[in-house]
PDB file of C-alpha atoms in Angstrom:
ATOM      1  CA  MET A   1      -5.580  13.016  -0.226  1.00  0.00           C
ATOM      2  CA  ALA A   2      -8.925  12.621   0.800  1.00  0.00           C
ATOM      3  CA  THR A   3     -11.622  10.386  -1.337  1.00  0.00           C
ATOM      4  CA  PRO A   4     -10.620  10.381  -4.724  1.00  0.00           C
ATOM      5  CA  GLU A   5     -13.144  12.243  -7.194  1.00  0.00           C
ATOM      6  CA  PHE A   6     -14.257   8.895  -9.274  1.00  0.00           C
ATOM      7  CA  ILE A   7     -14.739   7.041  -5.800  1.00  0.00           C
ATOM      8  CA  LEU A   8     -17.002  10.238  -4.335  1.00  0.00           C
ATOM      9  CA  ASP A   9     -18.919   9.891  -7.966  1.00  0.00           C
ATOM     10  CA  LEU A  10     -19.392   6.214  -7.827  1.00  0.00           C
ATOM     11  CA  ARG A  11     -20.156   6.172  -4.170  1.00  0.00           C
ATOM     12  CA  ALA A  12     -23.193   8.871  -5.078  1.00  0.00           C
ATOM     13  CA  LYS A  13     -24.511   6.239  -7.542  1.00  0.00           C
ATOM     14  CA  ILE A  14     -24.477   3.169  -5.258  1.00  0.00           C
ATOM     15  CA  GLY A  15     -24.123   3.994  -1.807  1.00  0.00           C
ATOM     16  CA  THR A  16     -22.151   2.200   0.303  1.00  0.00           C
ATOM     17  CA  ASP A  17     -22.281  -1.363  -1.724  1.00  0.00           C
ATOM     18  CA  GLU A  18     -18.981  -2.891  -2.332  1.00  0.00           C
ATOM     19  CA  LEU A  19     -16.601  -1.409  -4.784  1.00  0.00           C
ATOM     20  CA  TRP A  20     -13.892  -3.690  -6.730  1.00  0.00           C
ATOM     21  CA  LEU A  21     -11.020  -1.288  -6.773  1.00  0.00           C
ATOM     22  CA  ILE A  22      -7.567  -1.403  -7.943  1.00  0.00           C
ATOM     23  CA  GLY A  23      -4.473  -0.854  -5.248  1.00  0.00           C
ATOM     24  CA  ALA A  24      -1.089  -0.038  -4.923  1.00  0.00           C
ATOM     25  CA  THR A  25       1.363  -0.841  -1.783  1.00  0.00           C
ATOM     26  CA  ALA A  26       4.689   0.627  -1.491  1.00  0.00           C
ATOM     27  CA  VAL A  27       7.130  -1.602   0.754  1.00  0.00           C
ATOM     28  CA  VAL A  28       9.723   1.326   0.336  1.00  0.00           C
ATOM     29  CA  LEU A  29      13.257   0.207   2.457  1.00  0.00           C
ATOM     30  CA  ARG A  30      16.440   1.973   2.969  1.00  0.00           C
ATOM     31  CA  ASP A  31      19.055  -0.363   3.977  1.00  0.00           C
ATOM     32  CA  ARG A  32      17.481  -2.310   6.644  1.00  0.00           C
ATOM     33  CA  ASP A  33      14.525  -0.348   7.619  1.00  0.00           C
ATOM     34  CA  VAL A  34      11.080  -0.115   6.201  1.00  0.00           C
ATOM     35  CA  LEU A  35       8.962   2.921   5.640  1.00  0.00           C
ATOM     36  CA  LEU A  36       5.654   2.806   7.636  1.00  0.00           C
ATOM     37  CA  ILE A  37       2.205   5.143   7.875  1.00  0.00           C
ATOM     38  CA  GLN A  38       0.307   5.168  10.857  1.00  0.00           C
ATOM     39  CA  ARG A  39      -3.259   5.535   9.041  1.00  0.00           C
ATOM     40  CA  ALA A  40      -5.444   8.439  10.777  1.00  0.00           C
ATOM     41  CA  ASP A  41      -8.720   6.267   9.941  1.00  0.00           C
ATOM     42  CA  ASN A  42      -7.655   3.316  12.107  1.00  0.00           C
ATOM     43  CA  GLY A  43      -4.618   3.960  13.943  1.00  0.00           C
ATOM     44  CA  GLN A  44      -2.650   1.256  12.536  1.00  0.00           C
ATOM     45  CA  TRP A  45       0.919   1.280  10.990  1.00  0.00           C
ATOM     46  CA  SER A  46       0.987  -0.182   7.570  1.00  0.00           C
ATOM     47  CA  PRO A  47       3.486   0.720   4.150  1.00  0.00           C
ATOM     48  CA  VAL A  48       1.889   3.374   2.413  1.00  0.00           C
ATOM     49  CA  THR A  49      -1.312   2.334   0.170  1.00  0.00           C
ATOM     50  CA  GLY A  50      -3.336   3.791  -2.233  1.00  0.00           C
ATOM     51  CA  ILE A  51      -6.477   3.279  -4.604  1.00  0.00           C
ATOM     52  CA  VAL A  52      -4.754   3.549  -8.193  1.00  0.00           C
ATOM     53  CA  ASP A  53      -6.569   6.257  -9.939  1.00  0.00           C
ATOM     54  CA  PRO A  54      -8.345   5.675 -13.793  1.00  0.00           C
ATOM     55  CA  GLY A  55      -5.984   5.224 -16.547  1.00  0.00           C
ATOM     56  CA  GLU A  56      -2.949   5.575 -14.249  1.00  0.00           C
ATOM     57  CA  HIS A  57       0.279   2.428 -14.201  1.00  0.00           C
ATOM     58  CA  PRO A  58      -0.381   1.041 -10.227  1.00  0.00           C
ATOM     59  CA  ALA A  59       3.699   1.367 -10.187  1.00  0.00           C
ATOM     60  CA  ALA A  60       3.392   4.979 -10.875  1.00  0.00           C
ATOM     61  CA  ALA A  61       0.487   5.133  -8.233  1.00  0.00           C
ATOM     62  CA  ALA A  62       2.588   3.657  -5.472  1.00  0.00           C
ATOM     63  CA  VAL A  63       5.400   6.821  -6.151  1.00  0.00           C
ATOM     64  CA  ARG A  64       2.433   9.012  -6.191  1.00  0.00           C
ATOM     65  CA  GLU A  65       1.072   7.676  -3.102  1.00  0.00           C
ATOM     66  CA  VAL A  66       4.810   7.610  -1.093  1.00  0.00           C
ATOM     67  CA  ALA A  67       4.928  11.292  -1.955  1.00  0.00           C
ATOM     68  CA  GLU A  68       1.840  12.343  -0.812  1.00  0.00           C
ATOM     69  CA  GLU A  69       1.723  10.475   2.318  1.00  0.00           C
ATOM     70  CA  ALA A  70       4.716  10.572   3.597  1.00  0.00           C
ATOM     71  CA  GLY A  71       7.054  13.009   1.491  1.00  0.00           C
ATOM     72  CA  VAL A  72       9.730  10.801   0.140  1.00  0.00           C
ATOM     73  CA  ARG A  73      11.011  10.092  -3.564  1.00  0.00           C
ATOM     74  CA  VAL A  74      11.174   6.958  -4.180  1.00  0.00           C
ATOM     75  CA  ALA A  75      11.946   4.491  -7.371  1.00  0.00           C
ATOM     76  CA  VAL A  76       9.733   1.398  -8.222  1.00  0.00           C
ATOM     77  CA  ASP A  77      12.221  -1.731  -7.901  1.00  0.00           C
ATOM     78  CA  TYR A  78       9.732  -4.533  -9.519  1.00  0.00           C
ATOM     79  CA  LEU A  79       6.225  -5.810  -8.229  1.00  0.00           C
ATOM     80  CA  ALA A  80       6.643  -8.240  -5.485  1.00  0.00           C
ATOM     81  CA  TRP A  81       3.278  -9.463  -5.231  1.00  0.00           C
ATOM     82  CA  VAL A  82      -0.483  -9.774  -6.396  1.00  0.00           C
ATOM     83  CA  ASN A  83      -3.459  -9.865  -3.950  1.00  0.00           C
ATOM     84  CA  VAL A  84      -6.684  -9.958  -3.529  1.00  0.00           C
ATOM     85  CA  THR A  85      -7.725  -8.454   0.153  1.00  0.00           C
ATOM     86  CA  ASP A  86     -10.754  -8.950   2.042  1.00  0.00           C
ATOM     87  CA  THR A  87     -13.398  -6.562   2.202  1.00  0.00           C
ATOM     88  CA  VAL A  88     -12.344  -3.536   3.894  1.00  0.00           C
ATOM     89  CA  VAL A  89     -15.227  -2.131   5.541  1.00  0.00           C
ATOM     90  CA  TYR A  90     -14.874   1.818   6.251  1.00  0.00           C
ATOM     91  CA  PRO A  91     -16.341   3.957   9.392  1.00  0.00           C
ATOM     92  CA  ASN A  92     -19.142   5.285   7.229  1.00  0.00           C
ATOM     93  CA  GLY A  93     -20.130   1.599   5.729  1.00  0.00           C
ATOM     94  CA  ASP A  94     -18.382   2.189   2.634  1.00  0.00           C
ATOM     95  CA  ARG A  95     -17.015  -1.331   1.431  1.00  0.00           C
ATOM     96  CA  SER A  96     -14.602  -2.389  -0.726  1.00  0.00           C
ATOM     97  CA  ARG A  97     -12.031  -4.997  -2.174  1.00  0.00           C
ATOM     98  CA  TYR A  98      -8.947  -4.121  -3.731  1.00  0.00           C
ATOM     99  CA  LEU A  99      -6.590  -6.134  -6.232  1.00  0.00           C
ATOM    100  CA  ASP A 100      -3.409  -5.173  -4.767  1.00  0.00           C
ATOM    101  CA  HIS A 101       0.016  -4.511  -6.240  1.00  0.00           C
ATOM    102  CA  THR A 102       2.899  -4.487  -3.973  1.00  0.00           C
ATOM    103  CA  PHE A 103       5.705  -2.518  -5.105  1.00  0.00           C
ATOM    104  CA  SER A 104       9.261  -3.285  -3.979  1.00  0.00           C
ATOM    105  CA  CYS A 105      10.643   0.635  -3.862  1.00  0.00           C
ATOM    106  CA  THR A 106      14.197   1.952  -3.263  1.00  0.00           C
ATOM    107  CA  TRP A 107      14.180   5.053  -1.294  1.00  0.00           C
ATOM    108  CA  LEU A 108      15.524   8.276  -2.874  1.00  0.00           C
ATOM    109  CA  SER A 109      15.444  11.683  -0.935  1.00  0.00           C
ATOM    110  CA  GLY A 110      13.548  12.934   1.782  1.00  0.00           C
ATOM    111  CA  GLU A 111      12.683  11.841   5.798  1.00  0.00           C
ATOM    112  CA  PRO A 112       9.317  10.714   6.259  1.00  0.00           C
ATOM    113  CA  PHE A 113       6.783  13.211   7.833  1.00  0.00           C
ATOM    114  CA  PRO A 114       3.102  12.562   8.245  1.00  0.00           C
ATOM    115  CA  ALA A 115       1.994  15.050   4.339  1.00  0.00           C
ATOM    116  CA  ASP A 116      -2.247  14.958   4.027  1.00  0.00           C
ATOM    117  CA  ASP A 117      -4.676  13.975   6.278  1.00  0.00           C
ATOM    118  CA  GLU A 118      -4.523  10.216   5.801  1.00  0.00           C
ATOM    119  CA  THR A 119      -1.259  10.318   7.758  1.00  0.00           C
ATOM    120  CA  THR A 120      -0.729  11.092  11.556  1.00  0.00           C
ATOM    121  CA  ALA A 121       2.705   9.335  11.321  1.00  0.00           C
ATOM    122  CA  ALA A 122       5.517   8.414   9.094  1.00  0.00           C
ATOM    123  CA  ARG A 123       8.640   7.072  10.126  1.00  0.00           C
ATOM    124  CA  TRP A 124      11.388   4.426   9.593  1.00  0.00           C
ATOM    125  CA  TRP A 125      11.378   1.226  11.470  1.00  0.00           C
ATOM    126  CA  ASP A 126      14.101  -1.529  11.512  1.00  0.00           C
ATOM    127  CA  LEU A 127      12.755  -4.456   9.950  1.00  0.00           C
ATOM    128  CA  ALA A 128      13.785  -6.312  13.394  1.00  0.00           C
ATOM    129  CA  ASP A 129      11.709  -3.934  15.334  1.00  0.00           C
ATOM    130  CA  LEU A 130       8.523  -3.398  13.550  1.00  0.00           C
ATOM    131  CA  PRO A 131       5.374  -2.053  15.414  1.00  0.00           C
ATOM    132  CA  PRO A 132       2.292  -4.420  15.662  1.00  0.00           C
ATOM    133  CA  LEU A 133       1.379  -5.335  12.309  1.00  0.00           C
ATOM    134  CA  GLY A 134      -1.793  -7.100  10.480  1.00  0.00           C
ATOM    135  CA  VAL A 135      -1.370  -9.953   9.260  1.00  0.00           C
ATOM    136  CA  ALA A 136      -2.347  -8.484   5.581  1.00  0.00           C
ATOM    137  CA  VAL A 137       0.623  -5.854   6.028  1.00  0.00           C
ATOM    138  CA  ALA A 138       2.888  -7.956   7.745  1.00  0.00           C
ATOM    139  CA  SER A 139       2.186  -9.911   4.880  1.00  0.00           C
ATOM    140  CA  ARG A 140       3.341  -7.339   2.103  1.00  0.00           C
ATOM    141  CA  ILE A 141       6.417  -6.587   4.034  1.00  0.00           C
ATOM    142  CA  ALA A 142       7.350 -10.176   4.151  1.00  0.00           C
ATOM    143  CA  ALA A 143       6.739 -10.696   0.356  1.00  0.00           C
ATOM    144  CA  VAL A 144       9.747  -7.597  -0.364  1.00  0.00           C
ATOM    145  CA  VAL A 145      11.990  -8.563   1.928  1.00  0.00           C
ATOM    146  CA  ASP A 146      11.815 -12.141   1.475  1.00  0.00           C
ATOM    147  CA  SER A 147      12.055 -12.017  -2.937  1.00  0.00           C
ATOM    148  CA  ARG A 148      15.365  -9.224  -1.679  1.00  0.00           C
ATOM    149  CA  ALA A 149      16.668 -12.248   0.343  1.00  0.00           C
ATOM    150  CA  ARG A 150      16.196 -14.442  -2.558  1.00  0.00           C
ATOM    151  CA  GLY A 151      17.920 -12.261  -5.175  1.00  0.00           C
ATOM    152  CA  ASP A 152      14.636 -12.453  -7.338  1.00  0.00           C
ATOM    153  CA  ARG A 153      12.158 -10.825  -8.822  1.00  0.00           C
ATOM    154  CA  VAL A 154       9.682 -12.993  -9.357  1.00  0.00           C
ATOM    155  CA  THR A 155       5.621 -11.828  -8.545  1.00  0.00           C
ATOM    156  CA  ALA A 156       4.312 -13.606  -5.939  1.00  0.00           C
ATOM    157  CA  LEU A 157       0.380 -14.672  -6.440  1.00  0.00           C
ATOM    158  CA  THR A 158      -1.748 -15.303  -4.013  1.00  0.00           C
ATOM    159  CA  PRO A 159      -3.436 -17.826  -4.305  1.00  0.00           C
ATOM    160  CA  PRO A 160      -1.051 -19.445  -6.131  1.00  0.00           C
ATOM    161  CA  LEU A 161      -2.408 -19.538 -10.253  1.00  0.00           C
ATOM    162  CA  GLY A 162      -4.094 -22.845  -9.994  1.00  0.00           C
ATOM    163  CA  SER A 163      -4.823 -23.646  -6.952  1.00  0.00           C
ATOM    164  CA  GLY A 164      -8.115 -23.611  -7.004  1.00  0.00           C
TER     165      GLY A 164
END
């Protein structure tokens, strides 16, 4: 899906100034595989991420984004991590920061494919043989994998509350 209409409306008023947005990341696991998409804007592999629409629950946004970008149906299991991203500068100069909600998700059905123009590839990767990933992306996957390995559903906060 292209840039949401509400973002375009805001950009018409503020130009490329930094926006504070709510984001959702879906770390989708199927056995020992994780669903990754290759982003059209930078060529990097990543779990599915997206902007939460006004009034939308972040978990619903995660499910919607996976269907839109990879053509896969998922169920959200739990919120694994909440983090503030670094400022993202897009090729057109737009700047945004995100309060990202990373969800642990379980695959329900469908085989991944690049389902929109934001995605050039979508596939399952063995957790032991992942492509090169940025630190922020790897941290999101690790938050889900680590919490599942511990058998807990505690939401990690970065930085930890009370640390500064």
